[in-house]
Amino acid sequence: MRERSNIKHYWMMLIPGLFLLFVFNTYPLFGSIIAFQNYNPFKGMLHSKWVGLENFEFMFRLPDSRQILWNTVYIACLKIIAGIVFSLTFAILLNELRLRFFKRSIQTLVYIPHFLSWVILSGILIDLFSLEGMANKVVQWFGFQPIQFLGSNRLFPFLLVGSDVWKEFGFGAIVYLAALAGINPGLYEAAAIDGANRFQRIRYITLPGIVPTIVLLVTLSLGNILNAGFDQIFNMYNPVVYESSDIIDTYVYRAGLVSQQYSLATAVGLMKSLISFFLIVISNMLAKKFANYRIF
């Protein structure tokens, strides 16, 4: 009897979460039907003309569609690779520090950017990398001409990746630090007695000890390969660098809200959601196979 009462409390605790899930995630899905309509805001979803898959066919005929898909995958892959490399390297180096105060001070400093929004950070970065910014003053100090970091299609994707790494690598290292804490200290002591230096201990004990965590994070990151970072790019880019930085999310925003092509924007967003769903399923299968971990 008491067990039934506890279960009842658990179900009551779920109600607020299920309500929010329905309001913000499930109910908006009904709006996806305008991807199959020639949506007119004055007629509404019930009276707008049905056009079937016409919006999807038009989406694939757009000259910019391939470039937008390439930009999305390219920027997302660079962010994933750079994020994992820098977070892992930082976690290993931090783990080697023995001064606890120094270690915790560094951790606090690198965590701070994670808690700042891209609205604030983009303003700082635009000031730093503008033609009159500090970065170009350093470049000119060495005798070179100013560089258009924010107006170069060649440099801007790397600026996006670099700023994303700077913001997130400290926070991303938390998982690796937790994995490093799980390695048996006796292995390091035995290796030290055998004469292994720090580099050899990292190579033969640390890295093999966190390989499952690395594999798990890499496979799970495949599910986010179409999420290249709307907040960051929307706040930092400009029409000059649309060619190299316009991703699916920013295109949906411009097509849907700026150009008022609601049906086309919904079709693009729906296609992205379907592809992301299959990528998440695949990444879950890979995580199960290589790291013995599964979400569902």
C-alpha positions in Angstrom: 0.0 0.0 0.0 2.8 2.4 0.9 4.6 1.5 -2.3 1.6 2.4 -4.4 1.5 5.8 -2.6 5.1 6.5 -3.4 4.5 5.6 -7.1 1.6 8.1 -7.1 3.9 10.8 -5.9 6.4 10.0 -8.6 3.7 10.3 -11.3 2.6 13.7 -9.8 6.2 14.9 -10.0 6.2 14.0 -13.7 3.2 16.2 -14.5 5.0 19.6 -14.7 7.7 18.1 -16.9 5.2 16.4 -19.2 3.1 19.6 -19.4 6.2 21.6 -20.5 7.2 18.9 -22.9 3.8 19.0 -24.5 3.5 22.8 -24.7 7.0 23.5 -26.1 7.9 20.3 -28.0 4.8 18.3 -28.9 2.1 20.9 -29.6 4.3 22.9 -32.0 4.7 19.8 -34.2 1.2 20.4 -35.5 2.5 23.5 -37.2 4.7 21.3 -39.4 1.7 20.8 -41.7 2.3 24.2 -43.3 5.3 22.6 -44.9 2.8 20.9 -47.2 0.7 24.0 -47.8 1.0 27.3 -49.5 0.5 28.9 -46.2 -1.4 32.2 -45.9 -1.4 33.8 -42.4 -4.8 35.4 -43.1 -6.4 32.1 -44.1 -4.7 30.0 -41.4 -3.6 26.4 -41.5 -7.2 25.1 -42.0 -7.9 27.1 -45.1 -4.5 27.4 -46.8 -4.0 25.6 -50.1 -2.4 22.1 -49.9 0.5 21.7 -52.3 1.9 18.3 -51.2 5.7 18.0 -51.5 6.0 21.1 -53.7 7.9 23.1 -51.0 10.4 20.2 -50.6 11.0 20.0 -54.3 11.5 23.8 -54.5 13.9 23.5 -51.6 16.2 21.1 -53.4 16.0 23.2 -56.6 17.3 26.3 -54.8 20.8 27.2 -55.9 21.8 27.9 -52.3 20.6 24.7 -50.8 23.8 22.7 -51.4 26.0 25.5 -50.1 23.8 25.9 -47.0 24.0 22.1 -46.3 27.7 22.1 -46.9 28.2 25.1 -44.5 26.2 23.4 -41.8 28.0 20.1 -41.9 31.4 21.7 -42.4 31.1 24.2 -39.5 29.5 21.5 -37.2 32.3 19.0 -38.0 35.0 21.5 -37.3 33.4 22.5 -34.0 33.0 18.8 -32.9 36.6 17.9 -33.8 38.2 21.0 -32.3 35.9 20.9 -29.2 36.9 17.3 -28.4 40.6 17.9 -29.1 40.9 21.0 -27.0 38.7 19.8 -24.2 40.6 16.5 -23.9 44.0 18.2 -24.0 43.0 20.7 -21.4 41.6 18.0 -19.1 44.8 15.9 -19.3 47.0 18.9 -18.7 44.8 20.1 -15.8 44.9 16.6 -14.3 48.7 16.7 -14.2 48.7 19.9 -12.1 49.4 19.2 -8.4 48.8 22.6 -6.9 45.1 22.5 -6.0 44.6 26.2 -5.7 46.2 26.9 -9.1 44.2 24.1 -10.6 40.8 25.3 -9.3 41.6 28.9 -10.3 42.3 27.9 -13.9 39.1 25.8 -13.9 37.0 28.7 -12.8 38.5 31.1 -15.3 37.9 28.8 -18.3 34.3 28.0 -17.2 33.2 31.6 -17.2 32.7 32.0 -21.0 30.3 29.1 -21.0 27.8 31.0 -18.8 27.9 34.1 -21.1 25.3 34.3 -23.9 26.4 34.6 -27.5 24.7 38.1 -27.6 27.3 39.4 -25.2 30.2 37.4 -26.6 29.5 38.3 -30.2 29.6 42.0 -29.3 33.0 41.5 -27.7 34.3 39.4 -30.6 33.1 41.8 -33.2 34.9 44.7 -31.4 38.0 42.6 -31.1 38.2 41.4 -34.8 36.8 44.5 -36.6 39.1 46.6 -38.8 39.8 48.9 -35.9 39.8 46.2 -33.3 42.6 44.9 -31.0 43.4 41.9 -33.3 44.1 44.2 -36.2 46.1 46.6 -34.1 48.4 43.7 -33.2 48.6 42.7 -36.8 49.6 46.3 -37.8 52.1 46.4 -34.9 54.0 43.6 -36.7 53.9 45.6 -39.9 51.1 43.8 -41.8 48.0 45.2 -43.4 44.7 45.0 -41.5 42.7 41.7 -42.0 39.0 41.6 -42.6 38.3 38.8 -40.2 34.5 39.5 -40.2 34.3 40.0 -44.0 36.4 37.1 -45.3 34.6 34.0 -46.4 37.9 32.1 -46.0 38.6 33.2 -42.4 35.1 33.6 -40.9 34.3 29.9 -40.4 37.6 29.5 -38.5 36.7 32.5 -36.4 33.4 30.8 -35.6 35.1 27.5 -34.6 37.8 29.3 -32.6 35.3 31.4 -30.6 33.1 28.3 -30.0 36.1 26.3 -28.7 37.1 29.3 -26.4 33.6 29.4 -25.0 33.0 25.7 -24.4 36.3 23.8 -24.1 36.6 24.4 -20.3 33.1 23.2 -19.6 33.4 20.3 -22.0 36.5 19.1 -20.1 34.3 18.3 -17.1 33.3 14.9 -18.5 37.0 14.0 -19.3 38.0 15.1 -15.8 35.4 12.8 -14.3 36.6 10.0 -16.4 40.2 10.7 -15.4 39.2 10.6 -11.7 38.0 7.0 -12.3 41.4 5.7 -13.3 43.1 3.6 -10.6 45.9 5.7 -9.0 47.8 2.5 -8.3 48.5 2.3 -12.0 50.3 5.6 -12.0 52.3 4.6 -8.9 53.4 1.3 -10.4 54.4 3.1 -13.7 56.4 5.7 -11.7 58.2 2.9 -9.8 59.0 1.3 -13.2 60.6 4.6 -14.3 57.8 5.9 -16.6 57.9 9.7 -17.1 54.8 11.9 -17.2 54.4 11.7 -21.0 54.6 7.9 -20.9 52.0 7.7 -18.1 49.7 9.8 -20.2 50.2 7.7 -23.3 50.0 4.3 -21.7 47.6 4.8 -18.7 45.6 8.1 -19.1 44.6 7.8 -22.8 43.6 4.1 -22.7 41.7 4.7 -19.5 39.4 7.4 -21.1 39.1 5.9 -24.6 35.5 4.7 -23.9 34.5 8.2 -22.9 36.1 9.7 -26.0 34.3 7.2 -28.2 31.0 7.8 -26.5 31.2 11.6 -26.9 32.3 11.3 -30.5 29.4 9.0 -31.5 26.8 11.0 -29.6 28.0 14.2 -31.2 27.0 12.8 -34.6 23.4 13.5 -33.6 24.2 17.2 -33.5 26.0 17.4 -36.8 23.3 19.6 -38.3 23.3 22.0 -35.3 26.1 24.3 -36.2 25.1 27.0 -33.7 22.3 29.4 -34.6 22.8 31.8 -31.7 26.5 32.3 -32.4 26.3 32.6 -36.2 23.2 34.8 -36.2 24.8 37.3 -33.8 28.2 37.3 -35.5 27.7 37.0 -39.3 26.8 39.6 -41.9 25.6 39.5 -45.6 29.2 39.6 -46.8 29.9 36.1 -45.4 26.6 34.5 -46.1 28.4 32.3 -48.7 30.6 30.6 -46.0 28.5 30.9 -42.8 24.8 30.7 -43.8 23.6 27.4 -42.2 20.2 25.7 -42.2 18.9 27.4 -39.0 19.9 30.9 -40.1 18.4 30.3 -43.6 15.1 29.1 -42.0 15.1 32.4 -40.0 15.7 34.6 -43.0 13.3 32.7 -45.3 10.6 32.4 -42.6 10.6 35.6 -40.7 12.4 38.1 -42.9 11.2 37.0 -46.4 7.8 35.6 -45.0 8.2 32.3 -46.9 6.7 30.4 -44.0 6.0 27.1 -45.8 9.5 26.9 -47.4 11.1 27.7 -44.0 9.0 25.0 -42.3 9.9 22.4 -45.0 13.6 23.1 -44.5 13.3 22.9 -40.8 11.3 19.7 -41.0 13.8 18.1 -43.3 16.6 19.0 -40.9 14.7 17.5 -38.0 14.1 14.2 -39.9 17.8 13.9 -40.8 18.8 14.8 -37.2 16.5 12.1 -35.9 18.1 9.4 -38.1 21.6 10.7 -37.1 20.7 10.4 -33.4 19.5 6.8 -33.9 22.7 6.0 -35.8 24.9 7.6 -33.1 23.0 5.7 -30.4 23.7 2.4 -32.2 27.4 3.3 -32.6 27.6 4.3 -28.9 26.1 0.9 -28.0 28.5 -0.9 -30.2 31.8 0.9 -29.4 31.2 2.2 -25.8 28.5 -0.1 -24.5 26.2 2.9 -23.8 22.8 3.6 -25.1 20.2 6.4 -24.5 17.2 4.4 -25.6 
